[in-house]
Coordinates of C-alpha atoms in Angstrom, one line a residue:
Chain T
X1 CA -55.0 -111.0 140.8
X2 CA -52.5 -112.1 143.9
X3 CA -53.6 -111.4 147.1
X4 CA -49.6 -111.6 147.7
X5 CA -49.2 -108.3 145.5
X6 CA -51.8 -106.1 147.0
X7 CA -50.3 -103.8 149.8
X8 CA -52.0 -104.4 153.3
X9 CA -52.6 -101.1 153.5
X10 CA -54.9 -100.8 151.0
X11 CA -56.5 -103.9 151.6
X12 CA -57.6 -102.5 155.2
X13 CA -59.2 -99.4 153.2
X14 CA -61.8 -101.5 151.6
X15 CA -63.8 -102.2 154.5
X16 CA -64.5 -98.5 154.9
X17 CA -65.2 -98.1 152.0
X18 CA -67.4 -101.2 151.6
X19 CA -69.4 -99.7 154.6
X20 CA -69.7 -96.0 152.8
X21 CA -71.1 -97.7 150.1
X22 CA -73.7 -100.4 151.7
X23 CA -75.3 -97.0 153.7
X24 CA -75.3 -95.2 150.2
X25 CA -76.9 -98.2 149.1
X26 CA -79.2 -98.2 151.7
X27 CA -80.4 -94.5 151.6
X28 CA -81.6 -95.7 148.0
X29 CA -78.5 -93.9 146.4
X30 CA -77.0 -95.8 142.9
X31 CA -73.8 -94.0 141.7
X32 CA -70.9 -92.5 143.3
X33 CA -67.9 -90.3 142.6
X34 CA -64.3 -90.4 144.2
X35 CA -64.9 -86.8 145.8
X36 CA -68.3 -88.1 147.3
X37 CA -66.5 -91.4 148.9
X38 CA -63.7 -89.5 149.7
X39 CA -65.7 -86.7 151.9
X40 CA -67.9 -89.9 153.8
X41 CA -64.6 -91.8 154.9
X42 CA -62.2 -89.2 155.1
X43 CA -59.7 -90.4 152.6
X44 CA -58.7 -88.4 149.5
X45 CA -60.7 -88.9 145.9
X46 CA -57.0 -89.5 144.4
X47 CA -55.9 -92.5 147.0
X48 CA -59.8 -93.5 146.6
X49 CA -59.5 -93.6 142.8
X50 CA -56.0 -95.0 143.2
X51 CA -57.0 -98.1 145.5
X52 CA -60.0 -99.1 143.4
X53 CA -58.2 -98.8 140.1
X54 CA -55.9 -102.0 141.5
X55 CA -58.7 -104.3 141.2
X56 CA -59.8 -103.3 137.4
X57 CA -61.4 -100.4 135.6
X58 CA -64.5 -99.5 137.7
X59 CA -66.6 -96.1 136.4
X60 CA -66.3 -94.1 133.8
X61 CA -64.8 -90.4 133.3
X62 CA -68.1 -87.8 134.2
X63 CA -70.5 -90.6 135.4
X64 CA -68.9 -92.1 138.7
X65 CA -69.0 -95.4 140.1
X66 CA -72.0 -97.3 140.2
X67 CA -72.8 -98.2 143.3
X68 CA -74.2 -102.2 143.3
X69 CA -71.3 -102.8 141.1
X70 CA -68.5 -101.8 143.5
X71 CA -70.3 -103.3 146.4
X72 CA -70.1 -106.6 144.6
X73 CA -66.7 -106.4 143.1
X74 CA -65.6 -104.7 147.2
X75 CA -67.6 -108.4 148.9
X76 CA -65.8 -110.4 146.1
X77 CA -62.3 -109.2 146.8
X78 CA -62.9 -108.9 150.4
X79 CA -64.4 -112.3 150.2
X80 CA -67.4 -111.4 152.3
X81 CA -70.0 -112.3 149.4
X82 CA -70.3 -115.6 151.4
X83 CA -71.2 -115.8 155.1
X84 CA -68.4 -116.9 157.6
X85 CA -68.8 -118.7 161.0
X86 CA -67.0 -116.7 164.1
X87 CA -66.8 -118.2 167.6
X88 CA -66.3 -115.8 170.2
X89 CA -64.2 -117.4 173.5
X90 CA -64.2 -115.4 176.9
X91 CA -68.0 -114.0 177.6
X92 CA -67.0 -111.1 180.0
X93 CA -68.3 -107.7 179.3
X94 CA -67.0 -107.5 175.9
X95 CA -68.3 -111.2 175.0
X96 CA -71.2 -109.9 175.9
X97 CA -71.4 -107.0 174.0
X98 CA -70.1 -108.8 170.6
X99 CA -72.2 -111.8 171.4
X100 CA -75.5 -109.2 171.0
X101 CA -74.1 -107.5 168.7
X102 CA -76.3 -106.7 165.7
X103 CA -73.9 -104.9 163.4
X104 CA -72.2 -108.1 161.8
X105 CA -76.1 -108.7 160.0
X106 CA -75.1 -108.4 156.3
X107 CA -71.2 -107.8 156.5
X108 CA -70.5 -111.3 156.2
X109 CA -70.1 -112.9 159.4
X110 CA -72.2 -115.3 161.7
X111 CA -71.4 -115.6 165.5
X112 CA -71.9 -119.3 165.6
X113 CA -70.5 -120.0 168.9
X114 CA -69.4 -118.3 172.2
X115 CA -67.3 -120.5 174.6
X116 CA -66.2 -119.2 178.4
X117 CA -64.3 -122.1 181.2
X118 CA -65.8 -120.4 183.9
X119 CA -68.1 -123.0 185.2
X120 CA -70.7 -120.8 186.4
X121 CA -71.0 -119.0 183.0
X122 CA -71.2 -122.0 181.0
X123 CA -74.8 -123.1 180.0
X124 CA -76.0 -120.1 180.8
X125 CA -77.9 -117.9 178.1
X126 CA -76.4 -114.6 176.7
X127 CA -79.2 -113.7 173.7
X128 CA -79.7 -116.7 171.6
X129 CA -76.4 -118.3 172.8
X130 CA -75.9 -121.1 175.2
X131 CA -72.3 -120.3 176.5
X132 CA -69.9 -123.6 176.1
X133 CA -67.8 -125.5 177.6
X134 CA -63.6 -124.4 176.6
X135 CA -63.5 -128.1 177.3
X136 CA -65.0 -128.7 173.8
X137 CA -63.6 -125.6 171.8
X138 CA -61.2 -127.3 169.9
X139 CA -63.6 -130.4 169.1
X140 CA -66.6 -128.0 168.1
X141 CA -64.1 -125.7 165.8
X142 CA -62.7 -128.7 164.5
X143 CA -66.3 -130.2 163.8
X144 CA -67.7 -127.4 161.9
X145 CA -64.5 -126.4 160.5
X146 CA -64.4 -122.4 161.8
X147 CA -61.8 -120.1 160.9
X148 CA -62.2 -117.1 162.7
X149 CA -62.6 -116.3 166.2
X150 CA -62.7 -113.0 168.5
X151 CA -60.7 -113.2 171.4
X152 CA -61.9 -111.7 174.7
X153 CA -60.3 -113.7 177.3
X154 CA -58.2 -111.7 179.8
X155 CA -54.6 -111.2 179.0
X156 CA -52.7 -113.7 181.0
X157 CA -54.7 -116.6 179.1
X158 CA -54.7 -114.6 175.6
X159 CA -51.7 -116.4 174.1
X160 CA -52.5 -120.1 175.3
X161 CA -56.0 -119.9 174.1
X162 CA -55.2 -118.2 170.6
X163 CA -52.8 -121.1 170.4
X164 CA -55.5 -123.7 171.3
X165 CA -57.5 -122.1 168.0
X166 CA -55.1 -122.2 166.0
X167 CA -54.7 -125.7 166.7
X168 CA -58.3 -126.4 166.1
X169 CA -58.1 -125.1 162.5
X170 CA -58.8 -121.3 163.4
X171 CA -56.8 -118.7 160.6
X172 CA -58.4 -115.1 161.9
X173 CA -58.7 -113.7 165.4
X174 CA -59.9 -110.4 166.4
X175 CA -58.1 -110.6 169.9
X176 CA -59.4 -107.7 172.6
X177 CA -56.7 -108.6 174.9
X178 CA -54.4 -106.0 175.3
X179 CA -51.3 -108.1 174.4
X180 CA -49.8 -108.5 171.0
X181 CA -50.2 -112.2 170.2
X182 CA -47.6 -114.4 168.5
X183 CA -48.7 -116.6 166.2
X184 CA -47.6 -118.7 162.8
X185 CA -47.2 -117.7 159.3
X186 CA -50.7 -118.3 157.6
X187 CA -52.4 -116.9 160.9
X188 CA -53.9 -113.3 160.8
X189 CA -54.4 -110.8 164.5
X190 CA -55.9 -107.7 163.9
X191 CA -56.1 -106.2 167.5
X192 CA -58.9 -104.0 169.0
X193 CA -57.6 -102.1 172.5
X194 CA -59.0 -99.1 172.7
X195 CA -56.4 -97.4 175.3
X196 CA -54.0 -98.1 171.8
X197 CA -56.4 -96.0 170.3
X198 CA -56.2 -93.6 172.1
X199 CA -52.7 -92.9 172.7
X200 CA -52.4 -92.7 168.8
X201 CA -54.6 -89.5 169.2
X202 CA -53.6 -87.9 172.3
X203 CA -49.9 -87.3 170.4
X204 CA -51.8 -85.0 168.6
X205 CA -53.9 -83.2 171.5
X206 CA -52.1 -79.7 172.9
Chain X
X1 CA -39.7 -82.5 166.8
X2 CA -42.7 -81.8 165.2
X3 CA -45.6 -83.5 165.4
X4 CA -46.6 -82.3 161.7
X5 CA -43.2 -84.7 160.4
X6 CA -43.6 -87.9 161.9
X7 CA -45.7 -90.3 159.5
X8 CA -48.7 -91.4 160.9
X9 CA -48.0 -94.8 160.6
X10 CA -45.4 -93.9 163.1
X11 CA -47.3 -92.6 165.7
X12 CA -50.0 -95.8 165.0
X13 CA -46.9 -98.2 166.0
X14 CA -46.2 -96.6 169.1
X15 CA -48.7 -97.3 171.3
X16 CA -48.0 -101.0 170.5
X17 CA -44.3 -100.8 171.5
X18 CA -45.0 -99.1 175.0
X19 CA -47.7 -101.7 175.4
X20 CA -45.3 -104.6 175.2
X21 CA -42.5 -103.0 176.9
X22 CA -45.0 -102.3 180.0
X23 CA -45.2 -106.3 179.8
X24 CA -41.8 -107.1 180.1
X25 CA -41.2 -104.1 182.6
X26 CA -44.1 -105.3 185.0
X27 CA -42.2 -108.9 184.6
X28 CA -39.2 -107.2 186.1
X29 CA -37.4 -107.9 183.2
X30 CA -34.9 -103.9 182.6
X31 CA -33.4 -104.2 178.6
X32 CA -34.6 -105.2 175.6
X33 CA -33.1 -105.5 172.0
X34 CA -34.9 -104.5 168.9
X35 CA -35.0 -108.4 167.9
X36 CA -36.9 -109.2 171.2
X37 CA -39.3 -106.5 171.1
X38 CA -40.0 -107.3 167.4
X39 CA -41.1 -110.8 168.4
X40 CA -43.4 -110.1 170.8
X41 CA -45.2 -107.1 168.7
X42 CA -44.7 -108.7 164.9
X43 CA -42.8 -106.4 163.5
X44 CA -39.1 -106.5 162.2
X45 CA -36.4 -105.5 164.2
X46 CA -35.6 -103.4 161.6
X47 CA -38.6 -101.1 161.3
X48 CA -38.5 -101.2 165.3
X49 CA -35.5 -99.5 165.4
X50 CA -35.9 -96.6 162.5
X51 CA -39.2 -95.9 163.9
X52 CA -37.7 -95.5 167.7
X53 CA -34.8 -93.3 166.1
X54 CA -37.5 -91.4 164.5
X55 CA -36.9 -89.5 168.2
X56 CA -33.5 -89.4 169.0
X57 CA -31.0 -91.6 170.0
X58 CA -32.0 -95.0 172.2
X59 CA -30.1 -98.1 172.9
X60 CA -26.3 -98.4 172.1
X61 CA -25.2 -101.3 169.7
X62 CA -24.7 -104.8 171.7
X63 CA -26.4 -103.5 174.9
X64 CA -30.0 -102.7 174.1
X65 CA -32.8 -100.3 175.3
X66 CA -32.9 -99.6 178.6
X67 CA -37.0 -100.6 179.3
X68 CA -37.4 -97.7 181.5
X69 CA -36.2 -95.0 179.6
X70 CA -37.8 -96.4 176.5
X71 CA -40.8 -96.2 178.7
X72 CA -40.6 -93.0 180.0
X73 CA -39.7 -91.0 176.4
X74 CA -42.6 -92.9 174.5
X75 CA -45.2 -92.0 177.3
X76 CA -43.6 -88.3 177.1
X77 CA -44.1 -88.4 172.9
X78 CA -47.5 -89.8 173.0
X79 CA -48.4 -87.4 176.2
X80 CA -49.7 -90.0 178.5
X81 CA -47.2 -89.1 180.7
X82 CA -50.2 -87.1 181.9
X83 CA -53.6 -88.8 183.0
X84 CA -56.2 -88.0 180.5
X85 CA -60.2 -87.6 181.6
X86 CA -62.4 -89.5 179.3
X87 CA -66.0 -89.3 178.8
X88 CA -68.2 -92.3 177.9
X89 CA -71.5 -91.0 175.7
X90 CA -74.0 -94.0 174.6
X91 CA -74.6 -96.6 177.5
X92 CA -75.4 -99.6 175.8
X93 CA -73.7 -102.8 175.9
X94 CA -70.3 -101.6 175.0
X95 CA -70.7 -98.4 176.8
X96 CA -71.4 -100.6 180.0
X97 CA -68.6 -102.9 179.0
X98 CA -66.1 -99.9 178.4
X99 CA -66.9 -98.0 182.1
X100 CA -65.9 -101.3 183.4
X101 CA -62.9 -102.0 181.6
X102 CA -59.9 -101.9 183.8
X103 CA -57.4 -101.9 180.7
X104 CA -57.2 -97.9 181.0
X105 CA -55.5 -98.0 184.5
X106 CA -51.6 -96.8 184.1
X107 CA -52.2 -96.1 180.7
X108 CA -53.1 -92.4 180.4
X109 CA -56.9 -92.7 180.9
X110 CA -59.6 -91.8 183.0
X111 CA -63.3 -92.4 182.6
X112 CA -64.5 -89.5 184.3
X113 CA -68.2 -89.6 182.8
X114 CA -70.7 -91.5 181.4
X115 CA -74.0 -90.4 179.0
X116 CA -76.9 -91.7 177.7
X117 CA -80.3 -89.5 176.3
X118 CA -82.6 -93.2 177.6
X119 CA -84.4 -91.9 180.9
X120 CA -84.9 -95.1 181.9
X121 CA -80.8 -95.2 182.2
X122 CA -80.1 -91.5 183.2
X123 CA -79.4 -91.7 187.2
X124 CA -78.7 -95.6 187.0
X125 CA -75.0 -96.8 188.3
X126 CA -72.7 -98.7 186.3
X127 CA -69.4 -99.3 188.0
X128 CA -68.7 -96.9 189.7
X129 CA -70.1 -94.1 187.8
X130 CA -73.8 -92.8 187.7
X131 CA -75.0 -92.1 184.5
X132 CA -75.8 -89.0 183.9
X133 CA -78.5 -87.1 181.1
X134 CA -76.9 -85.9 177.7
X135 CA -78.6 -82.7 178.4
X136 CA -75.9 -81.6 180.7
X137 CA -73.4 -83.2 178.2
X138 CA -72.0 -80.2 176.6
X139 CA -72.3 -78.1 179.9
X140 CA -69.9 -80.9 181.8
X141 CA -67.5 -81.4 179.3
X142 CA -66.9 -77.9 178.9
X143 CA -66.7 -77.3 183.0
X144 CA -64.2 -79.9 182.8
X145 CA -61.9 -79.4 179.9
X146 CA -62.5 -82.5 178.6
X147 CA -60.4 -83.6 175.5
X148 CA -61.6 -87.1 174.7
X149 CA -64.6 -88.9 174.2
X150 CA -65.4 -92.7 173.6
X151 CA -68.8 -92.5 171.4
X152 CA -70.6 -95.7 171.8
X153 CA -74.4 -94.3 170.0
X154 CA -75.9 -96.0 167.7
X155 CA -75.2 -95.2 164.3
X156 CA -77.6 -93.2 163.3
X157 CA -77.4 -91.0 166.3
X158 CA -73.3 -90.6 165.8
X159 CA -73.0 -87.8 163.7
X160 CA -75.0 -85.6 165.3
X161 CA -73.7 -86.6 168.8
X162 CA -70.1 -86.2 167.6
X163 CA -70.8 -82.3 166.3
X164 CA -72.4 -81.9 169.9
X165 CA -69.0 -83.0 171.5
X166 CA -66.3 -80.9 169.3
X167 CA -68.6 -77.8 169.8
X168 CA -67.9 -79.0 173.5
X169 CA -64.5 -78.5 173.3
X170 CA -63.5 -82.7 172.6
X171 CA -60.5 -83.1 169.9
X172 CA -60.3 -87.0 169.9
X173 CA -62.8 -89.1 169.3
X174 CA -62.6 -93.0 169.7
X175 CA -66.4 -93.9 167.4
X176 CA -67.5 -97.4 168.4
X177 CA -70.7 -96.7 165.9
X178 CA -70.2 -98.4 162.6
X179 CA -70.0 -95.5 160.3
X180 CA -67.5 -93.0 159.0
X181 CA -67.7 -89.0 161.1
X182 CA -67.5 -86.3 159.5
X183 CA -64.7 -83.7 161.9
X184 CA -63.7 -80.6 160.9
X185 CA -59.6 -79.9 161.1
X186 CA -57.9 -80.6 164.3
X187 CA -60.0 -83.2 165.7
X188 CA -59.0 -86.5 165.6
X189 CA -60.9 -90.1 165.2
X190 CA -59.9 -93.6 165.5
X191 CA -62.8 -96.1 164.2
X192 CA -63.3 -99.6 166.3
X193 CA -65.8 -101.9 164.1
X194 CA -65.4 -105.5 164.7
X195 CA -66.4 -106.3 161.1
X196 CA -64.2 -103.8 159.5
X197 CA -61.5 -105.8 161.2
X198 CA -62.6 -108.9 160.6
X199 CA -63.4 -108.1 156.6
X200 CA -59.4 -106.8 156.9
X201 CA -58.6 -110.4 158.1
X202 CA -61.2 -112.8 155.4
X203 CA -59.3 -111.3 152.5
X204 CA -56.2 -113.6 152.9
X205 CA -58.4 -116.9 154.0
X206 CA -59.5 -119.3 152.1

């Protein structure tokens, strides 16, 4: 298996599904079809079928998927089986929010770290966090050797800091300014800006 | 042009391209080239400039897009040539950090209301906005003609909340909760879940 071969596309499918399944899971439930998956997430059973079937033979004709299995095989590819340290950097609303956050529990991510360079925001408390010093984001990173950060600094400092991360050793960052971020081969940005969002619907509205 | 032919994946792109020309325009700067918008956005020149055809002829060979026409004719496609009224319905963290957010202005959004069912929060201020009971949720949106909601309830609340809203007349849906809604035909939904991004992202680390 070559993580080069795999279209993105399908690779950003597997989270939803992962998350269909874990609530499954959670509601007691132990096998699954394509048609049932397909109606939770709103993707067709065909594409479902087709995107799992890249990864090996899961289920069998007339009994489904079973459920553990594919939540196993989902965290192994996705690589979320182990538990990854995040540091979030800008503690403004949205650090806030993501800071107390509790929907990362169990997906495979630990906020480790949340780092602000506004002197009267640092060493103060935001739920179990002591906000740090920018000062010492690059030696902390460095130190405990993170690779993935969310990025909620306004948009005029976006680009400097991400490169700051980079720097440090960072590979991932989930950047909330609303600015497209340019960074080096071997460096992922997914973005999260919700007026984006939104202008991908309203194209559809009368 | 019909909205039924242009791929999705299209319209998804969009947004992203009038985002960084609004950049470059706000700096002043009045053309662009496919190569320069490509840089700042990550995409090929290339794809930037079959997906901008997709709508008719832009740019001439050797002198570029003009920024403000570019501007003007993807604000008219995605129709936020128009303001758009927005409600806010969950008041939590991210509700509070969303009615504060000043990334909407210029962008085809208004916050208009905000909701929560907590009566410890209903008639509290936030911003500028006073939040107000989802009793009256329905009645308001209806009164108002409002299109588009930003649904920020937990997730075991979002279902229910979301079928509350379409019956209200809402078509686009922007679900903060982490879990997959169920809409009938015609209504459309973008997903924000920080870990479904960041499980997008741990696939190509190491």
């Amino acid at each position: 298996m070559n993580a080069d071969k795999i279209p993105d596309i399908i690779i950003g499918r597997l989270p939803v599904y992962l998350r269909a399944l874990q609530r499954l899971s959670d509601k007691g439930i132990q096998t699954t079809s394509s048609q049932e998956l397909g109606e939770i997430v709103g993707i067709s059973a065909a594409q479902i079928r087709k995107d799992i079937s890249q990864f090996g033979e899961f289920g069998k004709q007339g009994t489904g998927y079973s459920i553990p299995f594919l939540i196993e095989r989902l965290r192994d590819i996705l690589k979320v089986h182990r538990v990854w340290d995040v540091v979030i950097v800008g503690m403004g609303d949205i650090g806030h929010a993501l800071a107390r956050y509790n929907g990362f529990a169990n997906r495979g991510f630990n906020i480790r770290m949340v780092f602000d360079n506004d002197p009267n925001k640092v060493g103060q408390r935001v739920g179990e966090f002591e906000i740090l010093d920018m000062n010492v984001m690059a030696e902390k990173i460095k130190q405990n050797k993170i690779k993935i950060a969310m990025l909620t600094v306004p948009a005029t400092a976006a680009q400097e800091v991400a490169e700051q991360l980079i720097k440090a050793g960072v590979r991932a960052i989930l950047n909330y300014a609303p600015i497209s971020l340019s960074v080096p081969p071997g460096v992922k940005v997914q973005h999260i800006d919700p007026a984006i969002h939104l202008q991908r619907m309203t194209y559809y509205l009368d």
